[in-house]
PDB file of C-alpha atoms in Angstrom:
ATOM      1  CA  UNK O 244       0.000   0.000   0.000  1.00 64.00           C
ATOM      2  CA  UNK O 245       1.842   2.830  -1.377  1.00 81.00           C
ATOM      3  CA  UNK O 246      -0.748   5.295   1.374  1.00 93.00           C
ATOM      4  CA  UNK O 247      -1.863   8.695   0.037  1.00 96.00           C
ATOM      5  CA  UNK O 248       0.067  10.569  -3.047  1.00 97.00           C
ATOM      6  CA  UNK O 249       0.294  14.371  -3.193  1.00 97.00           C
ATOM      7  CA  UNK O 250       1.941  16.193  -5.590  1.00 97.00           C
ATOM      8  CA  UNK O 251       4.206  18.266  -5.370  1.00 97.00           C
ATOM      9  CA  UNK O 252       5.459  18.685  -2.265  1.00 96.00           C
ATOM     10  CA  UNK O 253       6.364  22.230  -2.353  1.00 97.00           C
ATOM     11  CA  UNK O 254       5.449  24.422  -5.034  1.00 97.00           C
ATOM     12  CA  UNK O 255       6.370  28.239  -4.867  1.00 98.00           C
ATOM     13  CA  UNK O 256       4.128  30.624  -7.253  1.00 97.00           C
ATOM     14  CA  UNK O 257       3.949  34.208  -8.155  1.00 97.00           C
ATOM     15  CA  UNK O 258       0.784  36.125  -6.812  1.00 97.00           C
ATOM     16  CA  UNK O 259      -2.340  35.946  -9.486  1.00 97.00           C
ATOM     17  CA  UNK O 260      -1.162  32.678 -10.518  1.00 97.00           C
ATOM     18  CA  UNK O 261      -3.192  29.202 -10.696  1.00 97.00           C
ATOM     19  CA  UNK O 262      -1.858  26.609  -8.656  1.00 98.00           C
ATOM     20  CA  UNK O 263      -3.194  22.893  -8.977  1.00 98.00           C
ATOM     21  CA  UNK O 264      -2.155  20.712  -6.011  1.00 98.00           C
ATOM     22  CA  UNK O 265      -2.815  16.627  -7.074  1.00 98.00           C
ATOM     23  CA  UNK O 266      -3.977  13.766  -4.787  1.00 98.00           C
ATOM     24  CA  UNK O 267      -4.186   9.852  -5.104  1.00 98.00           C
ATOM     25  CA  UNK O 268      -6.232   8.291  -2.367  1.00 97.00           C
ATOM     26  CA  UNK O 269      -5.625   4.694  -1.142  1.00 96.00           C
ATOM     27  CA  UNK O 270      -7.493   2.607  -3.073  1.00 95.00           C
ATOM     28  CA  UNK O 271     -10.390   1.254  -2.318  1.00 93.00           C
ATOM     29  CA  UNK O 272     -11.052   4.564  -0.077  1.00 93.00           C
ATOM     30  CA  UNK O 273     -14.415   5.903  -0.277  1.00 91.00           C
ATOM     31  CA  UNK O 274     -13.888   9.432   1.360  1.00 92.00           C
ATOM     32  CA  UNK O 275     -11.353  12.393   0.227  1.00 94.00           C
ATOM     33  CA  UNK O 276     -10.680  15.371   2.491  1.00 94.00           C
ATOM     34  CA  UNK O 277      -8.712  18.196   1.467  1.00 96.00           C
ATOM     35  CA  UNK O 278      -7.445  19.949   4.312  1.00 94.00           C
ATOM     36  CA  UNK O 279      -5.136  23.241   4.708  1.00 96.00           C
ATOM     37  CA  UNK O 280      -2.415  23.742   7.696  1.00 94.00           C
ATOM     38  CA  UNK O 281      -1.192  27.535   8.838  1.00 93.00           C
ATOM     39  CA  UNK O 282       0.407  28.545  12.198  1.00 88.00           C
ATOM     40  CA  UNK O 283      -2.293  30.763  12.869  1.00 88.00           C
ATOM     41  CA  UNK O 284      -5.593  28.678  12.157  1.00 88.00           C
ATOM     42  CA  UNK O 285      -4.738  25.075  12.724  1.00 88.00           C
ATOM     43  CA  UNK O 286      -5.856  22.361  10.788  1.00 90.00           C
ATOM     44  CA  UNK O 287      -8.810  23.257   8.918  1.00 89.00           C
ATOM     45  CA  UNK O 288     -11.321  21.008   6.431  1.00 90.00           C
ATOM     46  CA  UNK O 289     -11.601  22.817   2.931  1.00 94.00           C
ATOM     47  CA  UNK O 290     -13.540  19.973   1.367  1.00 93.00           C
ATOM     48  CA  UNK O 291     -14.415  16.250   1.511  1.00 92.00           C
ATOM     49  CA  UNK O 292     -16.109  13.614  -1.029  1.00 93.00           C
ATOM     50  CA  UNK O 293     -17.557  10.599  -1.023  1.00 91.00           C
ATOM     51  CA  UNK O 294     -17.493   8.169  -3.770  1.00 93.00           C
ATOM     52  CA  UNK O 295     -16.622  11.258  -5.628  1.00 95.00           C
ATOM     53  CA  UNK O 296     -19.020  13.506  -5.237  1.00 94.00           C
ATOM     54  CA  UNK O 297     -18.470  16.613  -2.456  1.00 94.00           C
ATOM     55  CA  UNK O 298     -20.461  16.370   0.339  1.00 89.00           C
ATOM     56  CA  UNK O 299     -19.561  19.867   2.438  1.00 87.00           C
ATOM     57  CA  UNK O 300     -17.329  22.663   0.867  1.00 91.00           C
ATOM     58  CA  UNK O 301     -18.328  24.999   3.818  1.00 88.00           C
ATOM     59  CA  UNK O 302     -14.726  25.392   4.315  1.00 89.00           C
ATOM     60  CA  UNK O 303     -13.712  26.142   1.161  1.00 93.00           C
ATOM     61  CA  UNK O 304     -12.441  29.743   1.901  1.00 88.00           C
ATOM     62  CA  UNK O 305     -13.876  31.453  -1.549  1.00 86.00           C
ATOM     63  CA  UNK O 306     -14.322  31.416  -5.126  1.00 91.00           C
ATOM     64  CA  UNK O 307     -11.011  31.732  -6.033  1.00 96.00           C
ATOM     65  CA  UNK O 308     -10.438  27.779  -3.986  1.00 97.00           C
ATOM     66  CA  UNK O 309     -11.930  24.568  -6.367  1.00 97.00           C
ATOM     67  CA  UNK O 310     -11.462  21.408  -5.853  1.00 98.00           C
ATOM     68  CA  UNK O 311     -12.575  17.896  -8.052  1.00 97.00           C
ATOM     69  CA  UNK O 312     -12.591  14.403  -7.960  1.00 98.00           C
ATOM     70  CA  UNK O 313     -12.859  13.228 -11.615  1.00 97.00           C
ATOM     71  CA  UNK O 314     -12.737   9.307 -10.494  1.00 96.00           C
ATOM     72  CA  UNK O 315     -11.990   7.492  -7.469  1.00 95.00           C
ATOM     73  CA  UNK O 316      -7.983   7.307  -8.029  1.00 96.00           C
ATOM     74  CA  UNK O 317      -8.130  11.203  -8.096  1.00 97.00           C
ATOM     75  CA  UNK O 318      -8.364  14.701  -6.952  1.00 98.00           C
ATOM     76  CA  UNK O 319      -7.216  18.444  -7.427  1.00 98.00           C
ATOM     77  CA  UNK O 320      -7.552  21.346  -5.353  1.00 98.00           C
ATOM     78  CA  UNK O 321      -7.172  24.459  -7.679  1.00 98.00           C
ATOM     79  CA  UNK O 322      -6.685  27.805  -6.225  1.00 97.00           C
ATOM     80  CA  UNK O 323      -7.299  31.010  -9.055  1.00 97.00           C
ATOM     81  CA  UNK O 324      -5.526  33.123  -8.848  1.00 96.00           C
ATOM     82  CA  UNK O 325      -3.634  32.536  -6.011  1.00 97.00           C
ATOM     83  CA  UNK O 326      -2.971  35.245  -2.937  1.00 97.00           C
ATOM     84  CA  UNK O 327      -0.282  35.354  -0.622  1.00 97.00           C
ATOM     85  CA  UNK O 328      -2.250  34.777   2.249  1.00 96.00           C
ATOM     86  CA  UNK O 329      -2.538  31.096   0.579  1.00 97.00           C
ATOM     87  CA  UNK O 330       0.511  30.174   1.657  1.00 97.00           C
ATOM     88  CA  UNK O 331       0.086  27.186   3.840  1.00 97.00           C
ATOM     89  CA  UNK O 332       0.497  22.972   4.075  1.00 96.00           C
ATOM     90  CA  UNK O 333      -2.019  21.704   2.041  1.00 97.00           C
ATOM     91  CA  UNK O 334      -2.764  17.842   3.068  1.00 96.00           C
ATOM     92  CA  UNK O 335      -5.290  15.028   1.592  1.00 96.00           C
ATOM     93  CA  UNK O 336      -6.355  12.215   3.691  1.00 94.00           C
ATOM     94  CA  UNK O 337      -8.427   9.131   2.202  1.00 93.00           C
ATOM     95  CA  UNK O 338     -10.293   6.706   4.382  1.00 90.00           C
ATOM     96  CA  UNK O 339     -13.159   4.162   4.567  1.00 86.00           C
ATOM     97  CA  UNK O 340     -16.496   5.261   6.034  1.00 77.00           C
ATOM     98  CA  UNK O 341     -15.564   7.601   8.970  1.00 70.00           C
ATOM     99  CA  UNK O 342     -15.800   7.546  11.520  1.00 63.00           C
ATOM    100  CA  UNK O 343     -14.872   3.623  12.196  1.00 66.00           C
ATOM    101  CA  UNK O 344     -12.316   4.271  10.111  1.00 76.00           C
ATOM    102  CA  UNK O 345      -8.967   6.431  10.623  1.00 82.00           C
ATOM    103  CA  UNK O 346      -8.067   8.844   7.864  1.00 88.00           C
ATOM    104  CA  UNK O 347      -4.907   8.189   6.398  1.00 92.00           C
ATOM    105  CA  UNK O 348      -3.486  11.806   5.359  1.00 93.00           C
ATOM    106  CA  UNK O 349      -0.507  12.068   2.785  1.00 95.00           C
ATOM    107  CA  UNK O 350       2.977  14.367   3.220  1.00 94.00           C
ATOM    108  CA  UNK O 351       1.323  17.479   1.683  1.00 96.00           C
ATOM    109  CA  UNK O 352       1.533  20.026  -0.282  1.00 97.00           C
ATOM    110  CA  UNK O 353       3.838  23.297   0.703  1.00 97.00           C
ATOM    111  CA  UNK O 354       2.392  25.633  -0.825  1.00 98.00           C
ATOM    112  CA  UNK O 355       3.923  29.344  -0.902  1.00 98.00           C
ATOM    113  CA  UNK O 356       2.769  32.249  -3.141  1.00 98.00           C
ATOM    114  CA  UNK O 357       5.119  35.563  -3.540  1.00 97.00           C
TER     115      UNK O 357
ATOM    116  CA  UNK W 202     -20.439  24.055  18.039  1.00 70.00           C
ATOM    117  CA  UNK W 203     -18.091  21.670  18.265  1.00 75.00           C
ATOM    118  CA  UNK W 204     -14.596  22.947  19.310  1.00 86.00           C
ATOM    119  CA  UNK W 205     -11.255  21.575  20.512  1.00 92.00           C
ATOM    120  CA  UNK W 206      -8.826  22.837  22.797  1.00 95.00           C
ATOM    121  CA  UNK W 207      -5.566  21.869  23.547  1.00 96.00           C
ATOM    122  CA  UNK W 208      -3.949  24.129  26.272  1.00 96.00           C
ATOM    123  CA  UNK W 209      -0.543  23.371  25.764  1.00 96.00           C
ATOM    124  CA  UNK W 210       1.698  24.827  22.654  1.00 95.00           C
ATOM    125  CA  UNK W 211       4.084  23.307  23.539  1.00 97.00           C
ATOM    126  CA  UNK W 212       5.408  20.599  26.122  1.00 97.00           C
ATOM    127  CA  UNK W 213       9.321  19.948  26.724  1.00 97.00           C
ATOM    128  CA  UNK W 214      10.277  16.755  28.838  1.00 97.00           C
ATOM    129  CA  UNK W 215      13.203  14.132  29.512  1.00 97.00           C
ATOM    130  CA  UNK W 216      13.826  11.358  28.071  1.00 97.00           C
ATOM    131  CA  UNK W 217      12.598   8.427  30.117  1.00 97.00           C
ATOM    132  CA  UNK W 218       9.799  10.785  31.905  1.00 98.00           C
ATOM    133  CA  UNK W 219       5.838  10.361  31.826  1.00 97.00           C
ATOM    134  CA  UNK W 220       4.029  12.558  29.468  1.00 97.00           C
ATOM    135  CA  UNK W 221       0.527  13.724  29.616  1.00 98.00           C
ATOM    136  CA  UNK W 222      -1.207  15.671  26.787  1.00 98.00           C
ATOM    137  CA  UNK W 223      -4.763  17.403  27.876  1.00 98.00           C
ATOM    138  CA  UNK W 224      -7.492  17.701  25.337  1.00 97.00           C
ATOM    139  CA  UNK W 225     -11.157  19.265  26.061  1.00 96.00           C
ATOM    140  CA  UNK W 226     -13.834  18.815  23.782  1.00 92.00           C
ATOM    141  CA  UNK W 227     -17.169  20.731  23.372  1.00 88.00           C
ATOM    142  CA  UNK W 228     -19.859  18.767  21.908  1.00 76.00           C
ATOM    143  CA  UNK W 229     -23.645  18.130  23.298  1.00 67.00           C
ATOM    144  CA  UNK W 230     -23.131  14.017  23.189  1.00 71.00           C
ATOM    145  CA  UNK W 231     -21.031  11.405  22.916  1.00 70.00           C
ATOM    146  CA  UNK W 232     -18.330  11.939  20.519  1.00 81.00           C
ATOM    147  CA  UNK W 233     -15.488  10.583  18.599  1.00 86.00           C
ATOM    148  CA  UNK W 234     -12.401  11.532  19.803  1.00 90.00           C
ATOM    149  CA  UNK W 235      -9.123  10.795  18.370  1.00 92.00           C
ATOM    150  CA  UNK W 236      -5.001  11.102  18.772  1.00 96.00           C
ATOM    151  CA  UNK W 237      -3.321  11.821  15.913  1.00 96.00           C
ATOM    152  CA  UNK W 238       0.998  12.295  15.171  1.00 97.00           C
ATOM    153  CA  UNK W 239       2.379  14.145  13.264  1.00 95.00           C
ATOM    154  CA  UNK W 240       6.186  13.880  12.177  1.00 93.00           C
ATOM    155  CA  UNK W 241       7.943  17.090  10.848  1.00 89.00           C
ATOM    156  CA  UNK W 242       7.101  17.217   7.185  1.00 86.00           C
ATOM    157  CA  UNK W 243       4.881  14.463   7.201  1.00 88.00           C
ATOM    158  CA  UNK W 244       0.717  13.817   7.580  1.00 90.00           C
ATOM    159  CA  UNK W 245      -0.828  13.078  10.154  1.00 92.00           C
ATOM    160  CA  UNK W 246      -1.418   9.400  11.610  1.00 93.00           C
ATOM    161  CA  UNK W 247      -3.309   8.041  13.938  1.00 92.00           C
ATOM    162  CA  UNK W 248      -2.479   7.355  17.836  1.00 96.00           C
ATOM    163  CA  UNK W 249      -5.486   5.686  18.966  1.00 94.00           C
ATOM    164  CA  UNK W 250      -9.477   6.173  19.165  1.00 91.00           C
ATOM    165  CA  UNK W 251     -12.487   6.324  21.309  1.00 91.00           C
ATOM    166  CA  UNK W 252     -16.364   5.528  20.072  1.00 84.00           C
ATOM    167  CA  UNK W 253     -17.722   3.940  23.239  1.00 83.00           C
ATOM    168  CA  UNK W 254     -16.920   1.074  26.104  1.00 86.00           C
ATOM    169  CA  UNK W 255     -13.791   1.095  28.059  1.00 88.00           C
ATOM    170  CA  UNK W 256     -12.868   4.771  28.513  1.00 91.00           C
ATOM    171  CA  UNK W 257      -9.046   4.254  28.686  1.00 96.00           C
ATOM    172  CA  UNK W 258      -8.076   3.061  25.219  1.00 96.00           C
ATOM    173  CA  UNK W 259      -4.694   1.651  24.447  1.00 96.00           C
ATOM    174  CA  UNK W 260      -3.085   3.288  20.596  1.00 95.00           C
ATOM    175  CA  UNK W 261       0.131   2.502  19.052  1.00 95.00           C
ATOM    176  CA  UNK W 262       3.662   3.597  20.094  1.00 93.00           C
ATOM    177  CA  UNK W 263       3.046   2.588  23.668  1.00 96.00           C
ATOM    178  CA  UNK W 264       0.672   5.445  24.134  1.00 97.00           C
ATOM    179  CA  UNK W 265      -3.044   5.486  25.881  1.00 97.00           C
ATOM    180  CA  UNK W 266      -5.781   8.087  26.178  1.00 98.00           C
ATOM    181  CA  UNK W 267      -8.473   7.744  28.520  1.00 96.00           C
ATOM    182  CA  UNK W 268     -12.265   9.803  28.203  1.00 94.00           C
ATOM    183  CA  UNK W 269     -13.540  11.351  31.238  1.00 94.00           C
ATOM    184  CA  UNK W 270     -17.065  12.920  30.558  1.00 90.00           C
ATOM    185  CA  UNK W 271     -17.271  14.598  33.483  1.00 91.00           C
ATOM    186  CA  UNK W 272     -14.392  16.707  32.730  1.00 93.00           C
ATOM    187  CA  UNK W 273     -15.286  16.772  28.708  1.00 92.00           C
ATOM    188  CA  UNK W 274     -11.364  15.412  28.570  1.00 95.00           C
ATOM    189  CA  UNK W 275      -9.425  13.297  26.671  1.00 96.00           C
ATOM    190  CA  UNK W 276      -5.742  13.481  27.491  1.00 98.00           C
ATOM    191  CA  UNK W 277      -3.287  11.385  26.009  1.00 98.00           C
ATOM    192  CA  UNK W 278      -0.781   9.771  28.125  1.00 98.00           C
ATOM    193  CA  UNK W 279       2.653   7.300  27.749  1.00 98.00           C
ATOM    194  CA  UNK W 280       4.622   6.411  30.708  1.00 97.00           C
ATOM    195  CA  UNK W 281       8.515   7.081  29.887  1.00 97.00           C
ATOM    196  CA  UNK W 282       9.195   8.885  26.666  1.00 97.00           C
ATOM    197  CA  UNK W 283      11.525   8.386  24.081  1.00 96.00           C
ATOM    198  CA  UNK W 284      13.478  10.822  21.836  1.00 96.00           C
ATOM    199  CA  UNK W 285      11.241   9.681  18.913  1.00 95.00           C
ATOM    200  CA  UNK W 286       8.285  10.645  20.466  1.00 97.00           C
ATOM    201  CA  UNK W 287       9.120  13.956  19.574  1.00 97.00           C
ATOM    202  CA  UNK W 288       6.414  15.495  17.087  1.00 97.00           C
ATOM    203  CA  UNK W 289       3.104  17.593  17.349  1.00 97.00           C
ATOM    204  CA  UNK W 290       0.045  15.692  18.606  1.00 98.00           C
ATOM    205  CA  UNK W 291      -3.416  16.878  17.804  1.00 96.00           C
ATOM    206  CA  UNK W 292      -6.688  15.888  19.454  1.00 95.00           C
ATOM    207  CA  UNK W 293      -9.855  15.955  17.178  1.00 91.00           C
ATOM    208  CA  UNK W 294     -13.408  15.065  17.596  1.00 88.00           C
ATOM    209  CA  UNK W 295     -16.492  14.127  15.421  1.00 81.00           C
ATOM    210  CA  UNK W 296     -20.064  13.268  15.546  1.00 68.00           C
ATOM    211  CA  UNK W 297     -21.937  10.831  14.549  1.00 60.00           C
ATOM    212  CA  UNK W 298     -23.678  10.995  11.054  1.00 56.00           C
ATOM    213  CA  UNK W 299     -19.664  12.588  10.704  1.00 50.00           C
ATOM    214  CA  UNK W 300     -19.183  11.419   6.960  1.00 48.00           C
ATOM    215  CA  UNK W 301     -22.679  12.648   6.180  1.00 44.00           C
ATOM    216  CA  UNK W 302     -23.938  15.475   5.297  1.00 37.00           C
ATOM    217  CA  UNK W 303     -23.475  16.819   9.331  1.00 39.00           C
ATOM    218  CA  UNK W 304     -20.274  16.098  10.036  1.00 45.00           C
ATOM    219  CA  UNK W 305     -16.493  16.544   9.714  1.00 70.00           C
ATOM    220  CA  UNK W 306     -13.398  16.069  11.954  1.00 80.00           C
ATOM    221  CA  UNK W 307     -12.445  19.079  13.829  1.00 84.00           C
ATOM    222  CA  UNK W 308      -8.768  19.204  15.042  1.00 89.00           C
ATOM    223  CA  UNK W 309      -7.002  20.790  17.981  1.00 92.00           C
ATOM    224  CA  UNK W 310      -4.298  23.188  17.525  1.00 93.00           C
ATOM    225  CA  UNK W 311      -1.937  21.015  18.064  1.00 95.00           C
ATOM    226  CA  UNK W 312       0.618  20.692  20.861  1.00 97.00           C
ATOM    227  CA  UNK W 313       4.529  20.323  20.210  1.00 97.00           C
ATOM    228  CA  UNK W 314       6.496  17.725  22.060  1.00 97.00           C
ATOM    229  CA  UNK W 315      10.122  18.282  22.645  1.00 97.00           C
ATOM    230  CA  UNK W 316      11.999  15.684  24.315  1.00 97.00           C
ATOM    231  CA  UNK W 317      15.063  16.500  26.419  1.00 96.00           C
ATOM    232  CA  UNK W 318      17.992  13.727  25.908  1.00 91.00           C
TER     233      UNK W 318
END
């Protein structure tokens, strides 16, 4: 079980450009969270599906923030255009039916934006 | 709403010395509560987890948590540390119906362990 794939693991962007962060879920997982990590604000949930379709985007922060799950081997978050205040640790977890099961988070995404 | 605290930023002990991490949840019922570990520059993975029974549940890495309702507490616990324990540890919590439509898994803000050789 190779666990969760992100991609990349650091990706440094100008301000007003589109950033696409990439996840692989372990397979067979039925649930996909995107979640974002700062200093000041924690851990928060952005997004999560199940069986590919998103069931809350509450945290999604605004309009400029996307994310997809095309199939269940994949996901993107998008963020355009991007802002500095962006700049954060971007993780995906994948899991069976919560909450009997754990979520298994990848390595994440650094994300910073100039 | 739910919420999670953890009190402590940050927590420096010796090697070899008991460790206690506090946790308080706010949440009208029962919930889900949860230890998580997370390595620098890596995700997060689970300690251990509590859905009902026994209130003192036993996790991986020699560590154990143990749910007091009366105090809305879940504080994670190991009896001699080692240098590898070093890492942030998060408490989280979520509801039932959490994978539905209702719920998610909110997250503490973390507390850093540093361990003293």
């Amino acid at each position: 079980d190779a666990g969760v794939i992100q991609s990349p693991r650091h990706e440094v962007t100008e301000m007003g450009q589109e950033v696409t962060l990439r996840c692989k879920p372990i397979s067979g997982h039925d649930y996909l969270f995107w979640y974002r990590q700062t200093m000041m604000r924690g851990l928060e949930l952005l997004i999560y599906f199940n069986n590919n379709v998103p069931i809350d985007d509450s945290g999604m922060p605004e309009d400029r923030f996307s994310a997809k799950m095309p199939n269940a081997s994949f996901s993107t978050l998008k963020i355009q255009p991007s802002e500095p205040r962006d700049s954060a640790v971007y993780f995906c977890a994948s899991s069976f039916r919560p909450p009997g099961s754990p979520l298994h988070f990848g390595n994440g995404t650094r994300l910073t934006v100039t | 709403a739910q919420s999670v605290t953890q009190p402590d930023i940050h927590i420096t002990v010796s090697e070899g010395a008991s460790l206690e991490l506090r946790c308080n949840y706010s949440y009208g019922a029962t919930p889900y509560l949860f230890w998580y570990v997370q390595s620098p520059g890596q995700g997060l993975q689970l300690l251990l987890k509590y859905f009902s029974g026994d209130t003192l549940v036993q996790g991986i890495k020699g560590f154990e948590a143990e749910f007091k309702r009366s105090q809305s507490s879940f504080n994670l616990r190991k009896p001699s540390v080692h240098w590898s324990d070093a890492a942030e540890y998060f408490c989280a919590v979520g509801e039932k119906g959490y994978g539905g439509s209702q719920g998610n898994l909110i997250f503490g803000k973390g507390t850093k362990l540093s361990v003293k050789p």
